[in-house]
JSON list of C-alpha atoms in Angstrom, two decimals:
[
{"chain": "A", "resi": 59, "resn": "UNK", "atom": "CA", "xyz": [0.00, 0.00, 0.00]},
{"chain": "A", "resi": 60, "resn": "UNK", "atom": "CA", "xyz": [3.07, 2.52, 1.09]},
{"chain": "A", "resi": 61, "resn": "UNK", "atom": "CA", "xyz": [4.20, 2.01, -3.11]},
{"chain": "A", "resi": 62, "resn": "UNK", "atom": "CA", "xyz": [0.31, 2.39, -4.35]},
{"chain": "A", "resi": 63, "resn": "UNK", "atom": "CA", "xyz": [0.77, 5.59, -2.31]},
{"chain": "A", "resi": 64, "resn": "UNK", "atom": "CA", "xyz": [3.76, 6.98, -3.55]},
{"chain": "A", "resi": 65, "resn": "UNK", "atom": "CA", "xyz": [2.95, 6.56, -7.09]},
{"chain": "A", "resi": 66, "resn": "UNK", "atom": "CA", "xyz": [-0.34, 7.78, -7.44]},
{"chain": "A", "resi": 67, "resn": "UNK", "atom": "CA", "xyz": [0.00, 11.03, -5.16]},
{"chain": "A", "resi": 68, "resn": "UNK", "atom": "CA", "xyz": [3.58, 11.78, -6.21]},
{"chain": "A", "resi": 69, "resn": "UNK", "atom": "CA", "xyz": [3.89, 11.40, -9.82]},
{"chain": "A", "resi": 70, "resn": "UNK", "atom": "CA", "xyz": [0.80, 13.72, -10.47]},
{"chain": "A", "resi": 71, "resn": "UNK", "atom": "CA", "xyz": [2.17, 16.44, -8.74]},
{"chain": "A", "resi": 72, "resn": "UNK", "atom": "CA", "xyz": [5.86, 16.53, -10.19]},
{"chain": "A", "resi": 73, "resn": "UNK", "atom": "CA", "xyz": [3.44, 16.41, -13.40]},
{"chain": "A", "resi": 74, "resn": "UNK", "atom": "CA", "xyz": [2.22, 19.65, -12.23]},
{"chain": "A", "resi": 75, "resn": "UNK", "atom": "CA", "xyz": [4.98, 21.40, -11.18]},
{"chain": "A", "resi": 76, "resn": "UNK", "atom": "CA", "xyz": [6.64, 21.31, -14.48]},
{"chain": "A", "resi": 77, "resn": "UNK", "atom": "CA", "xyz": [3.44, 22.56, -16.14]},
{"chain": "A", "resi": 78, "resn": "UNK", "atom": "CA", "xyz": [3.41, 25.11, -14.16]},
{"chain": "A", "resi": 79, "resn": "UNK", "atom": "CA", "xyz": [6.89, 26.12, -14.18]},
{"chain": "A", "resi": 80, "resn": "UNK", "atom": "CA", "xyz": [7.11, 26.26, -17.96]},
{"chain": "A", "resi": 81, "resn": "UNK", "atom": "CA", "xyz": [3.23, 28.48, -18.42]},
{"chain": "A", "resi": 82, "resn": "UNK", "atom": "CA", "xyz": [5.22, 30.57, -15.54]},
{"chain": "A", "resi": 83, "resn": "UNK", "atom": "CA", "xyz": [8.47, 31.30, -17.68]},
{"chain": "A", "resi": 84, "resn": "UNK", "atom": "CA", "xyz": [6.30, 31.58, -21.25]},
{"chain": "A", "resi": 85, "resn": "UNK", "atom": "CA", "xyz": [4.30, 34.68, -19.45]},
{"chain": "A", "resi": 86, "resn": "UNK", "atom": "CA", "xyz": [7.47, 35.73, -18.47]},
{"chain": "A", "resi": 87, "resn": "UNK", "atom": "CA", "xyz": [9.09, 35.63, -21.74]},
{"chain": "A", "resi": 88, "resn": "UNK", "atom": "CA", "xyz": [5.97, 37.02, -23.45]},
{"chain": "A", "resi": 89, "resn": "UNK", "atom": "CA", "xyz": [5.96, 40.04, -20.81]},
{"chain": "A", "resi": 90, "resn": "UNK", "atom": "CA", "xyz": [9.70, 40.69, -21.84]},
{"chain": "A", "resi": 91, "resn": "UNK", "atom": "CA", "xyz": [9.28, 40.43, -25.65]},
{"chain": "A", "resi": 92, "resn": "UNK", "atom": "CA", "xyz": [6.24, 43.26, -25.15]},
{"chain": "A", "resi": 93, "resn": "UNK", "atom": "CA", "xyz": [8.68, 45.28, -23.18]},
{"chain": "A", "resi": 94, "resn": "UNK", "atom": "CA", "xyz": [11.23, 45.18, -26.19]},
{"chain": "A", "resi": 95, "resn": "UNK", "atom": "CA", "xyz": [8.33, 46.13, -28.80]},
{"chain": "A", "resi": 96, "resn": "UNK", "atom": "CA", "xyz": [7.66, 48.94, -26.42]},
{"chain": "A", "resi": 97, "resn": "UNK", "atom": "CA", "xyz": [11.37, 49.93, -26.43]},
{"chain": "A", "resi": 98, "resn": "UNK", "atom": "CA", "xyz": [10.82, 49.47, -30.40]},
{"chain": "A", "resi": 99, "resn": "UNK", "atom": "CA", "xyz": [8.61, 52.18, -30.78]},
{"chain": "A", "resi": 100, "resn": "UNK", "atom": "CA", "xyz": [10.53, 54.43, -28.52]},
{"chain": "A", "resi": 101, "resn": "UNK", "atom": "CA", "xyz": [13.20, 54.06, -31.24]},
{"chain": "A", "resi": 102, "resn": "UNK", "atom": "CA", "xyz": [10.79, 54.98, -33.77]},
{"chain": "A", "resi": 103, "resn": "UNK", "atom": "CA", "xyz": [9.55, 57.98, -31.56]},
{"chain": "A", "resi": 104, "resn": "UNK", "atom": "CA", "xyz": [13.13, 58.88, -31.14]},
{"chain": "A", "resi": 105, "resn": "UNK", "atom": "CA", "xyz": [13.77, 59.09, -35.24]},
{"chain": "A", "resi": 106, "resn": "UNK", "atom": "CA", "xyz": [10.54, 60.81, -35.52]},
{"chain": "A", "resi": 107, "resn": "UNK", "atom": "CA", "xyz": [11.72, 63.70, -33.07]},
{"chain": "A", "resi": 108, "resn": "UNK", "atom": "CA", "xyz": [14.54, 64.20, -35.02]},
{"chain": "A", "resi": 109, "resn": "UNK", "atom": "CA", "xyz": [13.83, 64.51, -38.45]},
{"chain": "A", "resi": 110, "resn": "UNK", "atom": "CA", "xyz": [11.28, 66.84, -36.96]},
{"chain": "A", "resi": 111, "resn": "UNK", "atom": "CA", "xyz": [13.75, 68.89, -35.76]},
{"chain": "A", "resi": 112, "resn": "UNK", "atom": "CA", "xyz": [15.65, 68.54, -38.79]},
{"chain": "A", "resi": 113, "resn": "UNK", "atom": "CA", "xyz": [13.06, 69.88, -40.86]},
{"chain": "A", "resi": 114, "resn": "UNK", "atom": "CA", "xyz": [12.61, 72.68, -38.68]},
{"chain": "A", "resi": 115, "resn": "UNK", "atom": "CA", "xyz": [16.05, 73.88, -38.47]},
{"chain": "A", "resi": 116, "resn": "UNK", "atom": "CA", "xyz": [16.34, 73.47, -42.56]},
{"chain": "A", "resi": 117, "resn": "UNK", "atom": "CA", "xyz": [13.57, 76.01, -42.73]},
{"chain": "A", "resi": 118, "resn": "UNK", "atom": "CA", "xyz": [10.07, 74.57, -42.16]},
{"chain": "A", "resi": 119, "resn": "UNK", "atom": "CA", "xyz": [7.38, 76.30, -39.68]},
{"chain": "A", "resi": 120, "resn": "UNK", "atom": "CA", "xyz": [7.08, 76.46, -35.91]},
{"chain": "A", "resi": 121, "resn": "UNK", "atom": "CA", "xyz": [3.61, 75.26, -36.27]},
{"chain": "A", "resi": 122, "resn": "UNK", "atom": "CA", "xyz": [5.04, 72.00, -37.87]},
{"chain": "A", "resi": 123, "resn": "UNK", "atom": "CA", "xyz": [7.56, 71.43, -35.12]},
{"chain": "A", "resi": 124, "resn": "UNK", "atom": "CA", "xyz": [5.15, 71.72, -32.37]},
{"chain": "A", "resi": 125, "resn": "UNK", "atom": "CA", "xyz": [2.91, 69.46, -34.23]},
{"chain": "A", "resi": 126, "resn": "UNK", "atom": "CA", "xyz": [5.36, 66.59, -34.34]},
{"chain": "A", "resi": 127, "resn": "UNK", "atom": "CA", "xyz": [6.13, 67.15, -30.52]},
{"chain": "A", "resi": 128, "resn": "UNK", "atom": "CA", "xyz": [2.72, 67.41, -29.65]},
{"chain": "A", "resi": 129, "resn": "UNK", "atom": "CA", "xyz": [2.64, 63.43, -31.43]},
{"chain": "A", "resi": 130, "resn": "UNK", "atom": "CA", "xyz": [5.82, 62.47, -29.92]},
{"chain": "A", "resi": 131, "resn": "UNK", "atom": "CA", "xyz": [5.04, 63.47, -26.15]},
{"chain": "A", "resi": 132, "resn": "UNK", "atom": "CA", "xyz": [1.73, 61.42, -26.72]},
{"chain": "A", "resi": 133, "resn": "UNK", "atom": "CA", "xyz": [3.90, 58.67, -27.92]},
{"chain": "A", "resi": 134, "resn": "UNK", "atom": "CA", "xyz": [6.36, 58.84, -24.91]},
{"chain": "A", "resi": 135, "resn": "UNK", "atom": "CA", "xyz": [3.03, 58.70, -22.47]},
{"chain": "A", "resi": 136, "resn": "UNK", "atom": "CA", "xyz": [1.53, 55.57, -24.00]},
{"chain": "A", "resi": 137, "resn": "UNK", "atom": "CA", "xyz": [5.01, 53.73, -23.84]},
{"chain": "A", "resi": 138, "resn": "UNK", "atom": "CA", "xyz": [5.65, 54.89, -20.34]},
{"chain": "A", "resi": 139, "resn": "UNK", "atom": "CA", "xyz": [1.49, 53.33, -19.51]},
{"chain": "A", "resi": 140, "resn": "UNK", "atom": "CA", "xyz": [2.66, 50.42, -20.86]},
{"chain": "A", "resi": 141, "resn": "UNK", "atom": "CA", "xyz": [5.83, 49.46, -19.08]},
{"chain": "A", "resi": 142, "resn": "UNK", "atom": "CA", "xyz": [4.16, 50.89, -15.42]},
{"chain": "A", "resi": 143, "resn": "UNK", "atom": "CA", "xyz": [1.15, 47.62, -16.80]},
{"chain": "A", "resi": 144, "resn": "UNK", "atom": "CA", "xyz": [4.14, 45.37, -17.45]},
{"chain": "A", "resi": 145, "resn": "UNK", "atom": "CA", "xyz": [6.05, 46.27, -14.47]},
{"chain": "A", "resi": 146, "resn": "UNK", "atom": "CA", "xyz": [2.56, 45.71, -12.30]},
{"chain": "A", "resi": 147, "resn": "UNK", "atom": "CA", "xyz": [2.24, 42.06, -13.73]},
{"chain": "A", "resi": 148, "resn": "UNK", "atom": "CA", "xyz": [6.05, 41.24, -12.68]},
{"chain": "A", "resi": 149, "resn": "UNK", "atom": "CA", "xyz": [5.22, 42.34, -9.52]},
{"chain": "A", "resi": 150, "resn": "UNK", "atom": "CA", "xyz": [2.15, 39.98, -9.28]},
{"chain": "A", "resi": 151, "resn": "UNK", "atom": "CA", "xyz": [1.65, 36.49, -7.24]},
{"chain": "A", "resi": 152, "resn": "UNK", "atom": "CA", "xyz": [1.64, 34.96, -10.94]},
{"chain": "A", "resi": 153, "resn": "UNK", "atom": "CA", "xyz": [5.47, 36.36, -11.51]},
{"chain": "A", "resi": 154, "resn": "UNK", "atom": "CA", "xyz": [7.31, 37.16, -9.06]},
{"chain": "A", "resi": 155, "resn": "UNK", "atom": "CA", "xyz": [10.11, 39.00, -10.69]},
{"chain": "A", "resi": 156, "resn": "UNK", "atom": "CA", "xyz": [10.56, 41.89, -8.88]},
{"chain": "A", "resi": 157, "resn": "UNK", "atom": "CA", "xyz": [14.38, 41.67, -10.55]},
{"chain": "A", "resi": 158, "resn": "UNK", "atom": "CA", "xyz": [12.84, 42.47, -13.73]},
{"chain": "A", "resi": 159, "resn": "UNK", "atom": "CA", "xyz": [10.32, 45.14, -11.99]},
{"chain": "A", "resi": 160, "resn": "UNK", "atom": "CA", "xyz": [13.16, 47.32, -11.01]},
{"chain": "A", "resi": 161, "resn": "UNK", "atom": "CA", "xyz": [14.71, 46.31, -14.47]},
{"chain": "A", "resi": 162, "resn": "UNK", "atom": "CA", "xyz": [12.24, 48.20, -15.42]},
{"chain": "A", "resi": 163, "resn": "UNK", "atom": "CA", "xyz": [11.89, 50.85, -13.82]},
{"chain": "A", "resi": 164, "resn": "UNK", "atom": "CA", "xyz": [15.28, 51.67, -14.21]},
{"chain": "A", "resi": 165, "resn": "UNK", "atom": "CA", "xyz": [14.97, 51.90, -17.87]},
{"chain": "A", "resi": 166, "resn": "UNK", "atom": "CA", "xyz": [11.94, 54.09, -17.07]},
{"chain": "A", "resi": 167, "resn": "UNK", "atom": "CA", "xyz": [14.05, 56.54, -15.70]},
{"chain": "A", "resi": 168, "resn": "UNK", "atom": "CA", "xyz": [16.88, 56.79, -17.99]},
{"chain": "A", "resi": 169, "resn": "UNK", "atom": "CA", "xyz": [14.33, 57.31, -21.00]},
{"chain": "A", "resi": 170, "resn": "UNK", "atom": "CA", "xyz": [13.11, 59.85, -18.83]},
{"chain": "A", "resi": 171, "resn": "UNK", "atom": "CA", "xyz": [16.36, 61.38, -18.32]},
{"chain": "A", "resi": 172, "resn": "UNK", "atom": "CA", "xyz": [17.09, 60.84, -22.21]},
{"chain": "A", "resi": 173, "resn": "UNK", "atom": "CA", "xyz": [14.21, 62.86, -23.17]},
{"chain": "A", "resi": 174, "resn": "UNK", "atom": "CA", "xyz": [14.63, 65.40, -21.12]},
{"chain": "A", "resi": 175, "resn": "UNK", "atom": "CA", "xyz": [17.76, 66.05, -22.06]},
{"chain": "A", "resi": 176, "resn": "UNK", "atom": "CA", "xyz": [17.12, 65.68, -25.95]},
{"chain": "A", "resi": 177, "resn": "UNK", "atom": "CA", "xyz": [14.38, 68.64, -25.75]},
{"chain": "A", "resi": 178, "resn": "UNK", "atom": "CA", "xyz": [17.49, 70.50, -24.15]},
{"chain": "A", "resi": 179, "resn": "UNK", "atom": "CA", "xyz": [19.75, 70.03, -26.96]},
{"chain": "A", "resi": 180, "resn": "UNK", "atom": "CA", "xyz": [16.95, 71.20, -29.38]},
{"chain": "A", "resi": 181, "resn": "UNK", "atom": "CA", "xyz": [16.30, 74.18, -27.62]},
{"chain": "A", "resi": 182, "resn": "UNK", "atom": "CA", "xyz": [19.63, 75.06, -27.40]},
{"chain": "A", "resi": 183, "resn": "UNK", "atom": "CA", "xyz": [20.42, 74.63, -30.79]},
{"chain": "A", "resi": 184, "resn": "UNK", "atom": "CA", "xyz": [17.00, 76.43, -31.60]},
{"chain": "A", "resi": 185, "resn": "UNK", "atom": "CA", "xyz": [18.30, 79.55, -29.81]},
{"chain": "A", "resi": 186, "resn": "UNK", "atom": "CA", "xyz": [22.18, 79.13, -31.01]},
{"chain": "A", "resi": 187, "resn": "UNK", "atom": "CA", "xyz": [24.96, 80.55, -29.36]},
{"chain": "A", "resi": 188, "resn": "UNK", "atom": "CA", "xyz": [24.64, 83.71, -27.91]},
{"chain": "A", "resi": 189, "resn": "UNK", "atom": "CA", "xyz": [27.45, 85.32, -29.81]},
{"chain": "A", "resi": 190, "resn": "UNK", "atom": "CA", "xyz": [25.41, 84.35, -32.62]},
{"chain": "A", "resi": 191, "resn": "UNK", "atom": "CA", "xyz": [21.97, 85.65, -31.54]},
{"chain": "A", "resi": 192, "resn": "UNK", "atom": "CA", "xyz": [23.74, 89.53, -32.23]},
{"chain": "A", "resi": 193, "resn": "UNK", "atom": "CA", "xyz": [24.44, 89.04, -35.84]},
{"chain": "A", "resi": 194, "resn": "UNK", "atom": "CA", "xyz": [21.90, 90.42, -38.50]},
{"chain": "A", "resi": 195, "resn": "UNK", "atom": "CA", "xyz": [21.73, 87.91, -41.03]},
{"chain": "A", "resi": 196, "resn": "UNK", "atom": "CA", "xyz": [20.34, 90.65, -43.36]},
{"chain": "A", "resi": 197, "resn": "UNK", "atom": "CA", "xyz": [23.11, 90.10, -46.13]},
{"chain": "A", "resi": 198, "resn": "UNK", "atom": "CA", "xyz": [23.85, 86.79, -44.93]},
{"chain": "A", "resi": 199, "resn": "UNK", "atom": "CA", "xyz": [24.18, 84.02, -48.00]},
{"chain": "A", "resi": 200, "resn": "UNK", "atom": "CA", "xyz": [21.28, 81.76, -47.14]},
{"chain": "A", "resi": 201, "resn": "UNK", "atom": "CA", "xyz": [17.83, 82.37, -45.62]},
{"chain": "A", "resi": 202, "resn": "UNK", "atom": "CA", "xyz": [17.39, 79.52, -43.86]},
{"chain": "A", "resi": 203, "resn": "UNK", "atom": "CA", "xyz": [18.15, 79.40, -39.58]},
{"chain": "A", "resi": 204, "resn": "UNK", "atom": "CA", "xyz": [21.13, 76.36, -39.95]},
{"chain": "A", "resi": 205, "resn": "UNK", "atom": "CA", "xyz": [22.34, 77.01, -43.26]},
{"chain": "A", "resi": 206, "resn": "UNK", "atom": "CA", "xyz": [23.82, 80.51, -43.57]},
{"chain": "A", "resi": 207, "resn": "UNK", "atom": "CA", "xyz": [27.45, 81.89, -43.40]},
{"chain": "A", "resi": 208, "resn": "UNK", "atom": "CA", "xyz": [27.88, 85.35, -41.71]},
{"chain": "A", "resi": 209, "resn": "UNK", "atom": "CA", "xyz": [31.17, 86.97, -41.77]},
{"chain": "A", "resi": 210, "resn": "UNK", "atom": "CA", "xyz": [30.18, 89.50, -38.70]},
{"chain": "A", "resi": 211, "resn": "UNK", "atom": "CA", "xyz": [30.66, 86.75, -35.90]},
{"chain": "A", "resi": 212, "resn": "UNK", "atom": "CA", "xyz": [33.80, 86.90, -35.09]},
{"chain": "A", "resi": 213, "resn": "UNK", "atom": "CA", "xyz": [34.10, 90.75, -35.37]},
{"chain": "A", "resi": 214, "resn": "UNK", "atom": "CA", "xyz": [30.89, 90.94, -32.84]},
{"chain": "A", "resi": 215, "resn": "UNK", "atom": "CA", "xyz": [31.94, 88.61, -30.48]},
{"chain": "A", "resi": 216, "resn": "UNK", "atom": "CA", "xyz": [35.82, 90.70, -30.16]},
{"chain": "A", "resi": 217, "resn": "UNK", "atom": "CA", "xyz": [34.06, 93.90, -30.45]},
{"chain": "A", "resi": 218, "resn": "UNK", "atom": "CA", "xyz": [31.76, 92.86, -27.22]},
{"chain": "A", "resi": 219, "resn": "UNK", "atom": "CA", "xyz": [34.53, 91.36, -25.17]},
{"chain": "A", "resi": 220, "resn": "UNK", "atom": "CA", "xyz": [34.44, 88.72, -22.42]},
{"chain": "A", "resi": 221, "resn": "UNK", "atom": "CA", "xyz": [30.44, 88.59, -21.83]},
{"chain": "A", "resi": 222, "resn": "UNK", "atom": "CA", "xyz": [29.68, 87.11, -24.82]},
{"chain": "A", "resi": 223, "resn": "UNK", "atom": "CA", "xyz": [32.76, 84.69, -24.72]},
{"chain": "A", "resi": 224, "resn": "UNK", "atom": "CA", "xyz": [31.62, 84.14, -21.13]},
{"chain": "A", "resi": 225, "resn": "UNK", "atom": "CA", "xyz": [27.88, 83.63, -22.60]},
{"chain": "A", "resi": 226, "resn": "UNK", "atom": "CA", "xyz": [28.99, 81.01, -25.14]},
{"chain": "A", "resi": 227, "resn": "UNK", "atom": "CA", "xyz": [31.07, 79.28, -22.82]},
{"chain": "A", "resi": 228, "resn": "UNK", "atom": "CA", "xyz": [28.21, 78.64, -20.30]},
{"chain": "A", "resi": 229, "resn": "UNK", "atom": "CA", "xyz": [26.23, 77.36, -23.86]},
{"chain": "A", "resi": 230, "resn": "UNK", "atom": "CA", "xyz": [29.00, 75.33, -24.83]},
{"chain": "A", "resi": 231, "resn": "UNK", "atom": "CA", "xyz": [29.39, 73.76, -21.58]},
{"chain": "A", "resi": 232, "resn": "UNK", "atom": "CA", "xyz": [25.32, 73.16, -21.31]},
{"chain": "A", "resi": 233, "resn": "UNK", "atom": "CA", "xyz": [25.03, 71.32, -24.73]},
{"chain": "A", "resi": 234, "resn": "UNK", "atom": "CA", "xyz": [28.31, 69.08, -23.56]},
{"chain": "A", "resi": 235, "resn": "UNK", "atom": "CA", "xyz": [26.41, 68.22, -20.26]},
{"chain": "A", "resi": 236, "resn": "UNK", "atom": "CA", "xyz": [23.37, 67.55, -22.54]},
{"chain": "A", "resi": 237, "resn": "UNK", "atom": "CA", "xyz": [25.07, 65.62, -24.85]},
{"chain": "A", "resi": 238, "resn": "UNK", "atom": "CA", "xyz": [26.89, 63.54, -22.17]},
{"chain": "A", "resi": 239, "resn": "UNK", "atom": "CA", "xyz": [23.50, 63.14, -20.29]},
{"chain": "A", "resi": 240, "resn": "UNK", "atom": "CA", "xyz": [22.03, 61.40, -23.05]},
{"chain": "A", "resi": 241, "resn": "UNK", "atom": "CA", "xyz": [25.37, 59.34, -23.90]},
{"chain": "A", "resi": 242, "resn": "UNK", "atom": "CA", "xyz": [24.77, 57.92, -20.86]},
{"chain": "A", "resi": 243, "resn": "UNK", "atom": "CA", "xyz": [21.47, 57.20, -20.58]},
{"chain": "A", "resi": 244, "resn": "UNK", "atom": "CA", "xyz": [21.41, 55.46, -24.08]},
{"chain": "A", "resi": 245, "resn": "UNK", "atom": "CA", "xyz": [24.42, 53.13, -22.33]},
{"chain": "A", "resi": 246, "resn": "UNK", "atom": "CA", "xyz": [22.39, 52.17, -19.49]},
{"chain": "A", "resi": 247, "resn": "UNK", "atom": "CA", "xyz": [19.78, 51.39, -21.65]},
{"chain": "A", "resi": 248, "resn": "UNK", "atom": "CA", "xyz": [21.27, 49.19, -23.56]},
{"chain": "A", "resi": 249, "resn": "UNK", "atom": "CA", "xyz": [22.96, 47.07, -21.06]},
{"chain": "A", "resi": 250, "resn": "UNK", "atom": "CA", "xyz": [19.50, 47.18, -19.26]},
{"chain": "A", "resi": 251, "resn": "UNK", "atom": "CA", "xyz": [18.35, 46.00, -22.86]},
{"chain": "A", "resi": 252, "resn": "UNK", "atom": "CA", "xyz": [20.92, 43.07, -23.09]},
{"chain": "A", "resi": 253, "resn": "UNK", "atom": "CA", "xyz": [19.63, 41.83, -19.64]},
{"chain": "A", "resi": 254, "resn": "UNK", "atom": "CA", "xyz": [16.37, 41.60, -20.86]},
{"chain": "A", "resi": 255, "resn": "UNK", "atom": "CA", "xyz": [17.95, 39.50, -24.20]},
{"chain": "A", "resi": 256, "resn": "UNK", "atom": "CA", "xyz": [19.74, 37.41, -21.84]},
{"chain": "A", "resi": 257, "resn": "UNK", "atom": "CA", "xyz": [16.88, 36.65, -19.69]},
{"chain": "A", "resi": 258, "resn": "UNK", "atom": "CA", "xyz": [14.54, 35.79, -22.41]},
{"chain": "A", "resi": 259, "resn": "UNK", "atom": "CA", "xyz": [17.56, 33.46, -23.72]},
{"chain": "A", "resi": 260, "resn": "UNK", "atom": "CA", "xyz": [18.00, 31.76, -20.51]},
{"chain": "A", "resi": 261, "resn": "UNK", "atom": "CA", "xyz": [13.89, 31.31, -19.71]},
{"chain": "A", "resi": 262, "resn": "UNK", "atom": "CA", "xyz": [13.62, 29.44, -23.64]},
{"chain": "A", "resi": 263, "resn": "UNK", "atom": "CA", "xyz": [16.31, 27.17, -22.58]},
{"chain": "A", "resi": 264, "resn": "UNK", "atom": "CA", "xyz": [14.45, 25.93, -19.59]},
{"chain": "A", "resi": 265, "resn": "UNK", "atom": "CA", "xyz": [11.13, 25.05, -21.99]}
]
């Protein structure tokens, strides 16, 4: 009877464990897969800004600038709803994974960080150096905002002394800071990225 016992109540059950265990790591790879779509379309948002911007600075309208952040932010909102949904369900009795919760998260906050700083490199480059700002581009060779040549910078910024040099020094250093924000953000998402890879990797080797 103590064999009759062990076969018919223990067998079943490893039976059941292993179901479960493999349903638990498919909704966890499916969960990380969405994730990377939503990262996807952040790339896509990303490209979007910037040949926005582009076009604006090459001589298009204000109007049509606005317009493309006005669809970009919205963009940015939905992706940020749906990682906050996927980092919820990590977080849940049926996952588990509050590793890949705060992998999350973090990612959440260095997009957040990379945006941030992205609409501070346009706007500085919208506004230009400040040595720059002084010159009448009257006789200058093109009409357009990025594509003109004036010969009266350097003789302006002389002419005015140290408060312009001062002026674009504090620019310069704000679009380096920018630029290095963003440099680093875009690292951490990436190796935040590669976890993500390698964790999907390792869960389809255990199915």
């Amino acid at each position: 009877m103590e064999g009759f016992e062990k076969v018919t109540i223990g067998e079943p059950m490893e039976v059941v464990v292993e179901e479960t265990s493999c349903s638990k790591s498919s909704q966890i790879v499916d969960l990380l897969r969405k994730f990377l779509n939503v990262q996807t379309r952040r790339t896509e948002a990303y490209a979007n800004l910037r040949s926005g911007f582009n076009d604006y600075m090459g001589g298009g309208t204000e109007a049509g600038y606005q317009q493309v952040c006005r669809e970009i932010t919205e963009e940015f909102n939905e992706c940020s709803k749906l990682v906050l949904k996927l980092e919820a369900l990590f977080l849940n009795a049926g996952c588990c994974r509050d590793d890949l919760a705060s992998l999350l998260r973090s990612v959440q906050a260095h997009e957040k960080q990379k945006l941030q700083l992205t609409v501070t490199i346009q706007l500085l480059k919208k506004s230009g150096r400040p040595s720059e700002r002084l010159v009448s581009h009257e006789n200058c060779r093109s009409g357009t905002p990025a594509a003109h040549e004036c010969m009266h910078v350097h003789d302006l910024t002389v002419a005015d002394g140290t408060e312009d040099a001062e002026a674009d020094a504090e620019y310069d250093g704000a679009m380096k800071e920018a630029i290095r924000g963003v440099q680093d953000a875009v690292t951490s998402i990436n190796e935040h990225l590669d976890e993500v890879r390698y964790e999907i990797e390792a869960l389809e080797a255990e199915t």
